[in-house]
Coordinates of C-alpha atoms in Angstrom, one line a residue:
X1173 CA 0.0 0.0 0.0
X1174 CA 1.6 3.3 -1.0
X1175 CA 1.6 5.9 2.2
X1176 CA -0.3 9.0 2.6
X1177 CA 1.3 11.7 1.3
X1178 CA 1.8 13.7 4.6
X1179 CA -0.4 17.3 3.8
X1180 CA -2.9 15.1 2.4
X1181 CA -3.5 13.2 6.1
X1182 CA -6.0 13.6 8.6
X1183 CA -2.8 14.4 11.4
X1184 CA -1.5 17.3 9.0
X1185 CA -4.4 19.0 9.2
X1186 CA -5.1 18.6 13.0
X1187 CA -1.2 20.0 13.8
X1188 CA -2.3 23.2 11.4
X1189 CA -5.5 24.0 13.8
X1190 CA -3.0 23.0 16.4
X1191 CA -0.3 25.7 15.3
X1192 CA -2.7 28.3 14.8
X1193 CA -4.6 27.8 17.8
X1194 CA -1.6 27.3 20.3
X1195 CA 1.6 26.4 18.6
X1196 CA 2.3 30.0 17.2
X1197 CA 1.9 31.4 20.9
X1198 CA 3.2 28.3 22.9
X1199 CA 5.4 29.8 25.9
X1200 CA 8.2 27.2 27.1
X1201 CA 8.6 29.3 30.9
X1202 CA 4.7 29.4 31.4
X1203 CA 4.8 25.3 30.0
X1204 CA 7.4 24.7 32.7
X1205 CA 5.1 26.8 35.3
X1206 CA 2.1 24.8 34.7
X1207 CA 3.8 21.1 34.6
X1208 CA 6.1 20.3 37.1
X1209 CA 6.8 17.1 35.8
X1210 CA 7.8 18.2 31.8
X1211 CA 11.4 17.5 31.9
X1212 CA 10.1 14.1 32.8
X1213 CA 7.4 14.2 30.2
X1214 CA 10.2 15.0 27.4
X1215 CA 13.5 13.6 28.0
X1216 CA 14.4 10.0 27.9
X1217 CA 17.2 7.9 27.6
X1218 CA 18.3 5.6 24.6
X1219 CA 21.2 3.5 24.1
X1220 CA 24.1 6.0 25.5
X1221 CA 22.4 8.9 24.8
X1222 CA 19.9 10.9 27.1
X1223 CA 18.1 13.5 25.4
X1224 CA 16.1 16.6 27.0
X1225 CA 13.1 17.4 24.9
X1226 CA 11.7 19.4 27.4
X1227 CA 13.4 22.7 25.8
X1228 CA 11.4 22.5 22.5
X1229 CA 8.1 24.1 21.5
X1230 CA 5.7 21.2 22.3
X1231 CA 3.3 19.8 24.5
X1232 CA 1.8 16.6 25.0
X1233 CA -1.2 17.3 22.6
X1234 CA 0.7 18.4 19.5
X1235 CA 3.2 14.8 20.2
X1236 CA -0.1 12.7 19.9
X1237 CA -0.3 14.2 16.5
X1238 CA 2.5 13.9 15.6
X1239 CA 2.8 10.5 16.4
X1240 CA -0.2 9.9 14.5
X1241 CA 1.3 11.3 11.6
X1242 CA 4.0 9.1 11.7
X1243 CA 1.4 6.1 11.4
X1244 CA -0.6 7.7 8.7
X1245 CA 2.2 8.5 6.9
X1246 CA 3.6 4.9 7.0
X1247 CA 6.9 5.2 8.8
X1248 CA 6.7 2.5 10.8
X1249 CA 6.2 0.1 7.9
X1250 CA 8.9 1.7 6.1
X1251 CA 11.2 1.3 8.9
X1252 CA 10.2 -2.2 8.4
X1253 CA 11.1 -2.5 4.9
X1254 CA 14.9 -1.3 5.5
X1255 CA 15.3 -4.2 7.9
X1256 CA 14.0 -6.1 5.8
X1257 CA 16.6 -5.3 3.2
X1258 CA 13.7 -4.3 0.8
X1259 CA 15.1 -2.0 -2.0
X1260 CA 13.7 1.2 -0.5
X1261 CA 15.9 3.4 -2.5
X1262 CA 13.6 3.4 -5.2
X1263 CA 15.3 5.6 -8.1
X1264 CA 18.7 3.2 -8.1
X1265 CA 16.4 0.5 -7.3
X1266 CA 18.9 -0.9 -4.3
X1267 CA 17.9 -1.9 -0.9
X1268 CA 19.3 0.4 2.5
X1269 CA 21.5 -1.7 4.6
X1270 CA 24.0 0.0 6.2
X1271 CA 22.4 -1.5 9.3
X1272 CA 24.0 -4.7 8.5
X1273 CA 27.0 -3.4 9.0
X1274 CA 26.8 -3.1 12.4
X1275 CA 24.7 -6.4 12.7
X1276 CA 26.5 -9.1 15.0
X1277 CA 27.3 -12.1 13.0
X1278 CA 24.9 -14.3 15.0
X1279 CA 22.2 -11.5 15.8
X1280 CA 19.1 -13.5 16.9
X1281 CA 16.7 -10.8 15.4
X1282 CA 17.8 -11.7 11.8
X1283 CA 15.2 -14.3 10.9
X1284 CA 12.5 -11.9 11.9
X1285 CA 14.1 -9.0 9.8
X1286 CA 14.7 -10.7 6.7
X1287 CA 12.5 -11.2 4.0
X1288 CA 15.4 -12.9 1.5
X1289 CA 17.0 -16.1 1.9
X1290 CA 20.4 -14.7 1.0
X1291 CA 20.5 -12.2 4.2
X1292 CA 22.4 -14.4 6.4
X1293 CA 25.0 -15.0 3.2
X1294 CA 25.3 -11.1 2.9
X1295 CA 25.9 -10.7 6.9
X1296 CA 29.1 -13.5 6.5
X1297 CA 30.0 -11.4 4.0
X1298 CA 29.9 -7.9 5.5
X1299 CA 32.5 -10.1 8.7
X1300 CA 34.7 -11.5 6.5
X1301 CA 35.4 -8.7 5.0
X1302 CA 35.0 -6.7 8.6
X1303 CA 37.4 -9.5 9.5
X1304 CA 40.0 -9.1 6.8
X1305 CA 39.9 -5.3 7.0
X1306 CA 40.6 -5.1 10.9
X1307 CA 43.4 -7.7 10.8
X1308 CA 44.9 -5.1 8.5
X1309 CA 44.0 -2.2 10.6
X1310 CA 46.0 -4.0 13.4
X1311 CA 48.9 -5.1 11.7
X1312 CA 49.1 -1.3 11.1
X1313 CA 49.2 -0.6 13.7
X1314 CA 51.9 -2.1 15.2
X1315 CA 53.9 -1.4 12.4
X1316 CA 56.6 1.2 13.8
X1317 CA 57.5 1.8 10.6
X1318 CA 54.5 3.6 9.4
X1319 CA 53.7 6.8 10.9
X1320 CA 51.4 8.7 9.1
X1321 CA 47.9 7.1 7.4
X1322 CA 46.9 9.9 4.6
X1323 CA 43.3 9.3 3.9
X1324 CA 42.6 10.3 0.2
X1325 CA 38.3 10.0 -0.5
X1326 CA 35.6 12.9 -0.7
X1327 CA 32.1 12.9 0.8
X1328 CA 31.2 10.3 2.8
X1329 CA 34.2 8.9 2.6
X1330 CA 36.3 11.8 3.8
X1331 CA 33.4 12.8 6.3
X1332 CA 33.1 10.5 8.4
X1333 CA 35.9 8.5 9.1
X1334 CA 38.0 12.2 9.4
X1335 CA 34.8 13.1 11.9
X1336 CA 35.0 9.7 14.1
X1337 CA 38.7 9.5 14.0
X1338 CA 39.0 13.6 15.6
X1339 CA 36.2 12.6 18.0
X1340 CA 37.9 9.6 19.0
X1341 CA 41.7 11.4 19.6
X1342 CA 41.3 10.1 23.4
X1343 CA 41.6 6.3 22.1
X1344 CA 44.2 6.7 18.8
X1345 CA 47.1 4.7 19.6
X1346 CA 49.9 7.0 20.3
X1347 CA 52.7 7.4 16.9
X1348 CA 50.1 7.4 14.9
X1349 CA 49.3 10.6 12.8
X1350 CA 46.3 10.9 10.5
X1351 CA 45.6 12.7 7.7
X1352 CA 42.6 13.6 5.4
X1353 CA 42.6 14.9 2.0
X1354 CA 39.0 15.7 -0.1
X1355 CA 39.7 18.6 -1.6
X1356 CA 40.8 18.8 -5.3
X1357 CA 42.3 22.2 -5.0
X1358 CA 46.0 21.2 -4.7
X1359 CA 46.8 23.1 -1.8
X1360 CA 44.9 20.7 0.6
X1361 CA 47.7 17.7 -0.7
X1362 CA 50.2 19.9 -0.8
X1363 CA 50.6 21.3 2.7
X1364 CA 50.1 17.5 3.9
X1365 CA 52.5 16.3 1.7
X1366 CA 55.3 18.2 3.1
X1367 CA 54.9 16.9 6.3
X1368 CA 54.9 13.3 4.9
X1369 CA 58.2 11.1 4.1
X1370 CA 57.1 8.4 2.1
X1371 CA 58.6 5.3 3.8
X1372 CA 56.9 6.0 7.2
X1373 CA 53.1 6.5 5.2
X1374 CA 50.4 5.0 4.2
X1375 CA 47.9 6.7 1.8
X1376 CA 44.3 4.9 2.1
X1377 CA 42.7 5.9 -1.6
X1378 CA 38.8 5.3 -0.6
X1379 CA 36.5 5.1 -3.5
X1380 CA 33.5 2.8 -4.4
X1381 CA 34.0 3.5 -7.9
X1382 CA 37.6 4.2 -8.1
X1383 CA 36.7 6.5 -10.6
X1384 CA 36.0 9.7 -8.3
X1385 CA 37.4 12.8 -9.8
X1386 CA 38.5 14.9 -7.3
X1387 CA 39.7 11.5 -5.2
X1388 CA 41.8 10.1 -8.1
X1389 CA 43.3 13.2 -8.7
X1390 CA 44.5 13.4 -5.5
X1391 CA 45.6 9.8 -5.7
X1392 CA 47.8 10.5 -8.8
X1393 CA 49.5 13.8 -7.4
X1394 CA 50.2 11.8 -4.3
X1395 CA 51.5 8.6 -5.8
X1396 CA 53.8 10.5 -8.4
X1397 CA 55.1 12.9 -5.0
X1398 CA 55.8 8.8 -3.3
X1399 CA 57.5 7.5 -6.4
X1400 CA 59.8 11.6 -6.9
X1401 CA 60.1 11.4 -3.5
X1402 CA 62.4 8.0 -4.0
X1403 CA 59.2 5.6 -2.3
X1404 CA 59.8 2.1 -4.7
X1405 CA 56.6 -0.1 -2.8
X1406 CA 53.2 1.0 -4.0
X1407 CA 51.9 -2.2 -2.8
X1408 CA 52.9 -1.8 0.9
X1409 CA 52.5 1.7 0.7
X1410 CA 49.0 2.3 -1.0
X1411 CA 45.6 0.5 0.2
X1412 CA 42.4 1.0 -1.7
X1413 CA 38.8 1.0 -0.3
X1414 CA 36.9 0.4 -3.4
X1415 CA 34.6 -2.3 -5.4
X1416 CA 36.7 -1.9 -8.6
X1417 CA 39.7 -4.0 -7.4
X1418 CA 41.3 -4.3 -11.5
X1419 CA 41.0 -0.4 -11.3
X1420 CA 43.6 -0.7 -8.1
X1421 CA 45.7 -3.3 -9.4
X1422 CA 45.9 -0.9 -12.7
X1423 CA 47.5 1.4 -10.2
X1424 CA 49.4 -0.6 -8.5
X1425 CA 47.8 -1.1 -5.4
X1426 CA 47.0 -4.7 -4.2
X1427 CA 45.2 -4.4 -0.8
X1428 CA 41.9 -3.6 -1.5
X1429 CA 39.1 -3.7 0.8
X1430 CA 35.0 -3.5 -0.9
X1431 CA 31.7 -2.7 0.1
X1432 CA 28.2 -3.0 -1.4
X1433 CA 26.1 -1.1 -3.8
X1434 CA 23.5 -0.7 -1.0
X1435 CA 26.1 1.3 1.5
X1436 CA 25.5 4.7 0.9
X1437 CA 28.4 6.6 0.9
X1438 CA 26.9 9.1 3.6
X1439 CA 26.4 5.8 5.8
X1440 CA 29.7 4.4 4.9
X1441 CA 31.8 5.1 8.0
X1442 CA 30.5 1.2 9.4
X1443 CA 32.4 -0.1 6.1
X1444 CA 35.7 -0.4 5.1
X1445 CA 35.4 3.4 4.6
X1446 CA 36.0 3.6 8.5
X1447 CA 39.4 1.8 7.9
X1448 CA 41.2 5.2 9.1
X1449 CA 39.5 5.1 12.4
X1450 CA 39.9 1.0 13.1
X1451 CA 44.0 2.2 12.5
X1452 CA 43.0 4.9 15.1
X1453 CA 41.4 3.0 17.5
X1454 CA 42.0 -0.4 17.1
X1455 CA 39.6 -3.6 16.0
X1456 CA 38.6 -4.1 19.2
X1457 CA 37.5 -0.1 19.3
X1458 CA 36.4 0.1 15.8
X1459 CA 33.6 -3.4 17.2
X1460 CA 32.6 -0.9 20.0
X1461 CA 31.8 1.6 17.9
X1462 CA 29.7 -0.9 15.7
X1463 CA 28.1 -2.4 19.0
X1464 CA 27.1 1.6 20.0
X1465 CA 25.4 1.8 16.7
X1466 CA 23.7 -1.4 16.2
X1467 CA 22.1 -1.3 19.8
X1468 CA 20.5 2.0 18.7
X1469 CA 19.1 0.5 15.4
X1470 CA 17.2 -2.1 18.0
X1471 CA 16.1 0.6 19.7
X1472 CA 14.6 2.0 16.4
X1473 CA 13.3 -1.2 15.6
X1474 CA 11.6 -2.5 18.4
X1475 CA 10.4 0.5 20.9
X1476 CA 7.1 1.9 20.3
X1477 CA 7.1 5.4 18.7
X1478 CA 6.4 7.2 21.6
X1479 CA 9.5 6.6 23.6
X1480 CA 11.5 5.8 20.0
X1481 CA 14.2 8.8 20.5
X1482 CA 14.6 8.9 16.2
X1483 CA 11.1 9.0 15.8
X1484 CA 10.8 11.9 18.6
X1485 CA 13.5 13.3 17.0
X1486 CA 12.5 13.4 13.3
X1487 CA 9.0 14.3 14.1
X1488 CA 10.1 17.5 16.0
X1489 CA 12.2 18.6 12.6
X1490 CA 8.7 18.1 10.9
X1491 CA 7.1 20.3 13.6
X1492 CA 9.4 23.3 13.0
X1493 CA 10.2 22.9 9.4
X1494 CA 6.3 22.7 8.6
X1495 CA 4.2 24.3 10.8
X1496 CA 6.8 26.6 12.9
X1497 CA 8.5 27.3 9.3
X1498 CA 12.0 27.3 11.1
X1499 CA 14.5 27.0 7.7
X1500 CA 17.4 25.9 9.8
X1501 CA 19.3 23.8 12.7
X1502 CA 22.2 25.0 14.8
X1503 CA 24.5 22.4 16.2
X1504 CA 26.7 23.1 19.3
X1505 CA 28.6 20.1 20.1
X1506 CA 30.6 21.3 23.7
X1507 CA 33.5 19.1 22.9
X1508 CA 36.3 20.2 20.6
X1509 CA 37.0 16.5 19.5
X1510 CA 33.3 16.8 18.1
X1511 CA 34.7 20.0 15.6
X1512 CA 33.4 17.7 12.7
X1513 CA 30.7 16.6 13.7
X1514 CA 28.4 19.6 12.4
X1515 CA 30.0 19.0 8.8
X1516 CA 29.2 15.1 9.1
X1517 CA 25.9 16.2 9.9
X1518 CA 25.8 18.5 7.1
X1519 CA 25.9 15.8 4.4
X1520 CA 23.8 13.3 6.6
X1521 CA 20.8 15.4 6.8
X1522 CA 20.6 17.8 3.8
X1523 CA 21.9 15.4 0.9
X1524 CA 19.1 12.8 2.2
X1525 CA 16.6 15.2 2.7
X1526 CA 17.5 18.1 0.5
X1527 CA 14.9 17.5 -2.0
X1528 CA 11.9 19.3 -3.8
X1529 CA 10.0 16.5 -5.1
X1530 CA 8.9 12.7 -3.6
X1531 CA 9.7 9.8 -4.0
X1532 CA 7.6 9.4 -7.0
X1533 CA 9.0 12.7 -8.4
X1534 CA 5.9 14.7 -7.6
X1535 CA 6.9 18.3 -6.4
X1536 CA 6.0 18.9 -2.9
X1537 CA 4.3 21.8 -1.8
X1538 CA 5.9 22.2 1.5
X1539 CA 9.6 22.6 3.2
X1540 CA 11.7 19.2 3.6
X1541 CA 14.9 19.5 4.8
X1542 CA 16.5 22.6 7.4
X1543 CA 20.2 24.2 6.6
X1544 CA 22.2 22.8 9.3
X1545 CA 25.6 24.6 10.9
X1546 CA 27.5 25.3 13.9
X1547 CA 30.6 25.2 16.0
X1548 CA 31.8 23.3 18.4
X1549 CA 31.6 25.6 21.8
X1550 CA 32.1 27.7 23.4
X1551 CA 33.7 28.9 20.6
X1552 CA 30.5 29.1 18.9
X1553 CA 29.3 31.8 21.7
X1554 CA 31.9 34.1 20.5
X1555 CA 30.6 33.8 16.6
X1556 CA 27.1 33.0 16.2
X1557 CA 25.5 32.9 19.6
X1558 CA 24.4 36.8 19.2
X1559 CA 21.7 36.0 16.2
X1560 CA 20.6 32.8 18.0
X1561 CA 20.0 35.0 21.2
X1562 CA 18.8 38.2 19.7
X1563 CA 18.6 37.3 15.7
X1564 CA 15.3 38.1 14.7
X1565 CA 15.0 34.1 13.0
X1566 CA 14.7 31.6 15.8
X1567 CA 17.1 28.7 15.1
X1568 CA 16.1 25.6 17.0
X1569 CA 19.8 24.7 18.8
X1570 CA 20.9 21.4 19.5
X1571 CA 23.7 20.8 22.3
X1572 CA 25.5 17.8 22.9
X1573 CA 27.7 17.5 25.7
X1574 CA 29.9 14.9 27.9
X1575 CA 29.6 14.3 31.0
X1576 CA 33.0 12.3 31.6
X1577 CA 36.0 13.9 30.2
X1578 CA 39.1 12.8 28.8
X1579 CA 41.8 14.9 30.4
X1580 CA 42.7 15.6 33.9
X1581 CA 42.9 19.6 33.6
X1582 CA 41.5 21.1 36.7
X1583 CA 38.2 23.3 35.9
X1584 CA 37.9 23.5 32.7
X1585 CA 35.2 20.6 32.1
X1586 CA 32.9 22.5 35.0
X1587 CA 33.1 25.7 33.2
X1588 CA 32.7 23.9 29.6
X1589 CA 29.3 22.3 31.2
X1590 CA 28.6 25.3 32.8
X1591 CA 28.2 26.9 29.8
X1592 CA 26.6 25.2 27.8
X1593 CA 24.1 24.4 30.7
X1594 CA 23.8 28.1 30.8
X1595 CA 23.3 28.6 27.0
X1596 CA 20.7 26.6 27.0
X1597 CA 18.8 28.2 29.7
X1598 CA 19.3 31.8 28.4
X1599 CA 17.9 30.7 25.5
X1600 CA 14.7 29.6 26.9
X1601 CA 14.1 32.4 29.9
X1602 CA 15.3 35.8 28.1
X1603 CA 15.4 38.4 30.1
X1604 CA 13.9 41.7 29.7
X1605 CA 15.7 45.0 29.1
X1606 CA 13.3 48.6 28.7
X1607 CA 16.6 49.6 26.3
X1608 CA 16.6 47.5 24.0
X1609 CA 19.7 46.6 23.5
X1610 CA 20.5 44.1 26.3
X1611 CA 16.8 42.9 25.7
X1612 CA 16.5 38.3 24.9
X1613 CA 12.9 37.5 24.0
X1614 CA 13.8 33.6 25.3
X1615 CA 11.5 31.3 24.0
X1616 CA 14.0 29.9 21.7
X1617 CA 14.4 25.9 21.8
X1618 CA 16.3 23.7 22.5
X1619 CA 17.4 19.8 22.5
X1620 CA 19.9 18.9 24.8
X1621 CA 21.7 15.4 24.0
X1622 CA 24.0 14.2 26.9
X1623 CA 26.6 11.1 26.5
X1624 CA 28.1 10.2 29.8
X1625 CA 31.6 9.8 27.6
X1626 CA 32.9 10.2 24.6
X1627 CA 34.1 6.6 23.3
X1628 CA 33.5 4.4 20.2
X1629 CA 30.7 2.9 21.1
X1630 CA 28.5 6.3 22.4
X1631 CA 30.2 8.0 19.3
X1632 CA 28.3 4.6 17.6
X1633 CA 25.2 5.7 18.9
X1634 CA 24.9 8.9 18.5
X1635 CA 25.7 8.6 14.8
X1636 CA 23.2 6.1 14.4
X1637 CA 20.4 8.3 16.4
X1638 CA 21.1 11.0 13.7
X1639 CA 20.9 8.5 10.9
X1640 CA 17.4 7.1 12.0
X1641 CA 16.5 10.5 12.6
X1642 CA 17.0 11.8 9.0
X1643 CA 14.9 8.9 7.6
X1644 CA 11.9 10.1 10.3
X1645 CA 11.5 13.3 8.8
X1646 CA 12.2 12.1 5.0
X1647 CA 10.0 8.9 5.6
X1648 CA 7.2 11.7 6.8
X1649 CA 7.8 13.8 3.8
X1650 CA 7.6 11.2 1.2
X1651 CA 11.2 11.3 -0.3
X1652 CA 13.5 8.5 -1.4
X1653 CA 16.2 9.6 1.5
X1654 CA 19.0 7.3 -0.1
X1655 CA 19.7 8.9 -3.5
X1656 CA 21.8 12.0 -4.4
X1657 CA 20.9 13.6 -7.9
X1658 CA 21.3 16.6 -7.0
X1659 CA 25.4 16.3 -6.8
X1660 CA 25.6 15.6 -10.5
X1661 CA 24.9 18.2 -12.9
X1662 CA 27.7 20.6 -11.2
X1663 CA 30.0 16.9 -12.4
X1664 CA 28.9 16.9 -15.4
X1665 CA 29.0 20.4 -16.4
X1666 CA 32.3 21.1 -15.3
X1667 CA 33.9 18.3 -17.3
X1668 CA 33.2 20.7 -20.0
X1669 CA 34.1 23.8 -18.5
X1670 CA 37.7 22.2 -17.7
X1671 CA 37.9 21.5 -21.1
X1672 CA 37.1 25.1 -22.0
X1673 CA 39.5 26.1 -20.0
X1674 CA 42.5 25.0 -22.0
X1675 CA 40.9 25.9 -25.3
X1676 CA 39.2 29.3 -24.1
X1677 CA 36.4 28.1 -26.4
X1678 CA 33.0 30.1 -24.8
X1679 CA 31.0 29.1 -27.7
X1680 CA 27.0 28.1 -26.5
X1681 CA 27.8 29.6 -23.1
X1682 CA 26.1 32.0 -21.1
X1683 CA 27.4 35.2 -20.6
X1684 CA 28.4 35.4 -16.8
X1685 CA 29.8 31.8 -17.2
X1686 CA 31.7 33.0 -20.3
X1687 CA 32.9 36.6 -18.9
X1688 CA 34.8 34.6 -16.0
X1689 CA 36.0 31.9 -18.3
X1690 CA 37.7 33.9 -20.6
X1691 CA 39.3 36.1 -17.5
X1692 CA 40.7 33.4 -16.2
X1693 CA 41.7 32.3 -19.9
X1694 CA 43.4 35.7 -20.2

C-alpha cells in the first residue's frame, strides 16, 4: 500500500489548527510553570544517549499528533522494509542496509528482519570482509615503521571517518598521525605532503568506484610525489577502499578492501570506509563503535514510537520545518573532538533530505529538509550565539555535551558544562531590558543530547540516532532519503568547463559563465 502523502493526512491538518490555535503562541517558561513534571514528560534515555526534549516548542497534545502522523504517513512500515533489506531506494532500485553493517554475526533478530533467503549469506559477508579489514587495521598498527595514514576520498568517505577519527583522539594509539585529503584544489595535498616522508606512510585511496574525480586526482599527485620522493613499494604503501579491485591493481595497489552497492556513501563510515579510524582506535575499538550503533538501530526497531528517540527526533524537525516554518538547525557540540561533527551532519541530513520532489518525483508543496551549521563551543558563543539570542530568526539549537571527560585539567570541564548548561537556559528564559539593547525575548528551543563519555561505542550511537533521525522526517515527507541527484549536474558540467578552459572556447555559453572563463583564460 503506497503511504499517505503527509499534507494530504487527517494528522496534518489537525497540527495546522494545532499551530494556529496554540503552537504559534506556545510559551516554554509558562509550559514549565504549569507542569512540574515536563522534563520528565520530554526527555528519555536511549542506548548512551539521554536526550532533553523538554526545551522545545511542544506539549503533549501536539506529540499525539505527531505521532499519528507518523502512522498515517507509513513510517513505521517503512522502517520495516529497511530491515528487511527491501530495496527502499527506489530511483537506483537498491535496498538500505547499512544496518547490516553493524549487525553481529549471529544477531538473533535476523530471521524476523529478513525477508530474502540470501540475508544471512550477505551478513558472513559484510565479517569477513570486517574480518580481513581489521586484521589489516592491526597489523598497522603495530607497524613502527609507518607513521602517518593519509586518507585520500571525498564525501562520505572523507566525512566520516576524518569526523570519528578527531572525536575519538582520546583512544588513537599514540605514533600514529592521520591525515585527510578531499579537496581537489591542490593546496589541501600539498601542505600535507610536506609533512609526509614516504617510507613512514600509508595513503588509504577510498572510492567505491575508483573512478571519483576529485579523489583520483589526488591519488595520482600523491602517488607521483611517493615514487619523486624515491618511495619504490606502492603495494605496501598504497591500500584501496573500493569495489573496482582491477582499477587498483591498474595502479598498483594490491590491498583492497569492498563494500556494497547498498552502502551509501553518507552511511559508509561502518564499512571499510572507517578503515582510518579501526588504524586509530584499534579492532577491538572500531567493534565498539559498531556495538554503540547497532544497539540503537534495536532501539529503532523494536520501541514503540512514543518513547523511539529517532522518531521523537524526526517528528520534532517536521514540527518546525512545517508548521513553525523554522529554515534551519544549529548544532553546538561542547567538545572540541566533536569539531566535525556539524560538517558530518551537514551531508547526513541535507543530501538525504534536500529534495523538492517525492519519492515518486511529484513536487511537494511544503519545506523538507533545514540548513544545518554550527561550531563546536564555546567557541560558537563568540561567533554566532548573538543571532541565536537576539537574531530576529529563531534557530532551534541542538547541544551535545559529555559528562565524563578525557583529560585531567582542573576546571575546565565545569566551566565547559557550565556553559553550555547556561546557554541553553538563556535561551529559553530571556530576560527583559526597557533599552533594548541588552533585551532576549527567550523562547528559543532547545534539544539537549547528553553522552556520559565520549568513546567508540556512544560516538556509535549517536551517529546512528542521527541517521534514523533523518529517515523520520524524510520517511514523513515522502522522499526516497538514499539517493543524491542533485550532486551531478555541477559533475557533469564542469567536465566541460575544464575542457574550455584549456581551449578558451565560450561558444553556446552563457554570458556570466563566459565573462569569467575567458578572464581566467586571459
Amino acid at each position: 500500500m503506497t503511504p499517505t502523502r503527509c499534507d494530504r493526512t487527517p494528522a496534518w491538518g489537525a497540527l495546522q489548527a494545532a499551530y494556529q490555535t496554540q503552537g504559534r503562541a506556545f510559551d516554554l517558561r509558562r509550559a514549565f510553570d504549569l507542569d512540574a513534571g515536563r522534563f520528565e514528560a520530554f526527555s528519555q534515555g536511549a542506548p548512551h544517549v539521554f536526550a532533553d526534549l523538554s526545551k522545545n516548542l511542544i506539549d503533549a497534545g501536539t506529540e499525539q499528533l505527531l505521532l499519528e502522523l507518523a502512522r498515517q504517513t507509513g513510517v513505521e512500515q517503512h522502517r520495516d522494509a529497511m530491515f528487511a533489506g527491501e530495496k527502499i531506494n527506489t530511483t537506483e532500485q537498491r535496498a538500505v542496509m547499512h544496518w547490516l553493517l553493524r549487525t553481529p554475526p549471529a544477531d538473533p533478530a535476523m530471521p524476523a528482519q529478513s525477508v530474502h533467503r540470501h540475508m544471512a549469506e550477505t551478513l558472513h559477508e559484510v565479517h569477513t570482509t570486517l574480518d580481513a579489514m581489521l586484521a589489516f587495521a592491526e597489523a598497522v598498527r603495530f607497524d613502527a615503521a609507518i607513521t602517518d595514514i593519509v586518507n585520500i576520498g571525498i564525501g562520505g568517505s572523507d566525512l566520516g571517518p576524518q569526523m570519528a577519527v578527531l572525536a575519538l583522539d582520546a583512544f588513537v594509539l599514540p605514533g600514529k598521525r592521520f591525515h585527510f585529503v578531499s579537496n581537489v584544489d591542490g593546496h589541501e595535498l600539498a601542505a600535507v605532503l610536506k609533512r609526509l616522508k614516504p617510507q613512514s606512510t600509508l595513503f588509504l585511496v577510498a572510492s567505491k568506484t575508483f573512478t571519483t574525480i576529485e579523489t583520483m586526482t589526488n591519488a595520482r599527485s600523491a602517488k607521483a610525489w611517493f615514487e619523486a620522493q624515491g618511495g619504490t613499494d606502492i603495494a605496501r604503501h598504497f591500500a584501496a577502499l573500493t569495489t573496482n579491485v582491477a582499477a587498483a591493481n591498474k595502479f598498483g595497489i594490491s590491498t583492497t578492501f569492498g563494500f556494497w552497492d547498498w552502502v551509501g556513501g553518507r552511511y559508509s563510515v561502518w564499512s571499510a570506509i572507517g578503515l582510518p579510524l579501526a588504524i586509530a582506535i584499534g579492532a577491538s575499538g572500531f567493534r565498539d563503535f559498531l556495538a554503540g550503533a547497532h544497539a540503537m538501530d534495536r532501539h529503532f526497531a523494536t520501541v514503540p514510537l512514543a518513547q523511539n528517540l529517532p522518531v521523537r527526533l524526526g517528528l520534532l524537525d517536521v514540527w518546525y520545518r512545517n508548521f513553525h516554518g523554522f529554515t534551519s538547525r544549529s548544532i553546538a557540540p561542547y567538545h572540541s573532538a566533536l569539531k566535525r561533527y556539524p560538517a558530518y551532519l551537514q551531508q547526513l541530513e541535507m543530501e538525504s533530505n534536500g529534495k523538492r520532489v517525492d519519492a515518486h518525483g511529484e513536487a511537494l508543496p511544503y519545506g523538507t529538509a533545514p540548513v544545518l551549521w554550527g561550531e563546536p563551543g564555546t567557541n560558537g558563543q563568540h561567533a554566532y550565539f548573538q543571532m541565536l539570542h537576539q537574531g530576529t530568526d529563531v534557530v532551534p539549537v541542538e547541544f551535545v555535551a559529555v559528562k565524563q571527560p578525557a583529560h585531567d585539567l582542573p576546571g575546565h570541564h565545569d566551566l565547559l558544562l557550565a556553559n553550555v548548561l547556561a546557554q541553553a537556559q538563556a535561551l529559553m528564559v530571556g530576560q527583559a531590558d526597557v533599552g533594548g539593547h541588552k533585551n532576549f525575548p527567550g523562547n528559543r528551543p532547545s534539544t539537549f543530547l547528553l553522552l556520559d563519555e565520549l568513546s567508540p561505542a556512544s560516538l556509535g550511537a549517536l551517529i546512528a540516532l542521527q541517521e534514523h533521525r533523518v529517515f523520520v522526517s524524510g520517511s514523513v515527507w515522502g522522499l526516497n532519503s538514499f539517493d543524491q541527484w542533485g550532486v551531478e549536474l555541477g559533475k557533469v558540467l564542469a567536465k566541460d568547463v575544464q575542457a574550455r578552459l584549456t581551449s578558451a572556447d565560450v561558444t553556446g555559453l552563457d554570458a556570466s559563465t563566459a565573462g569569467l572563463l575567458a578572464r581566467l583564460c586571459a
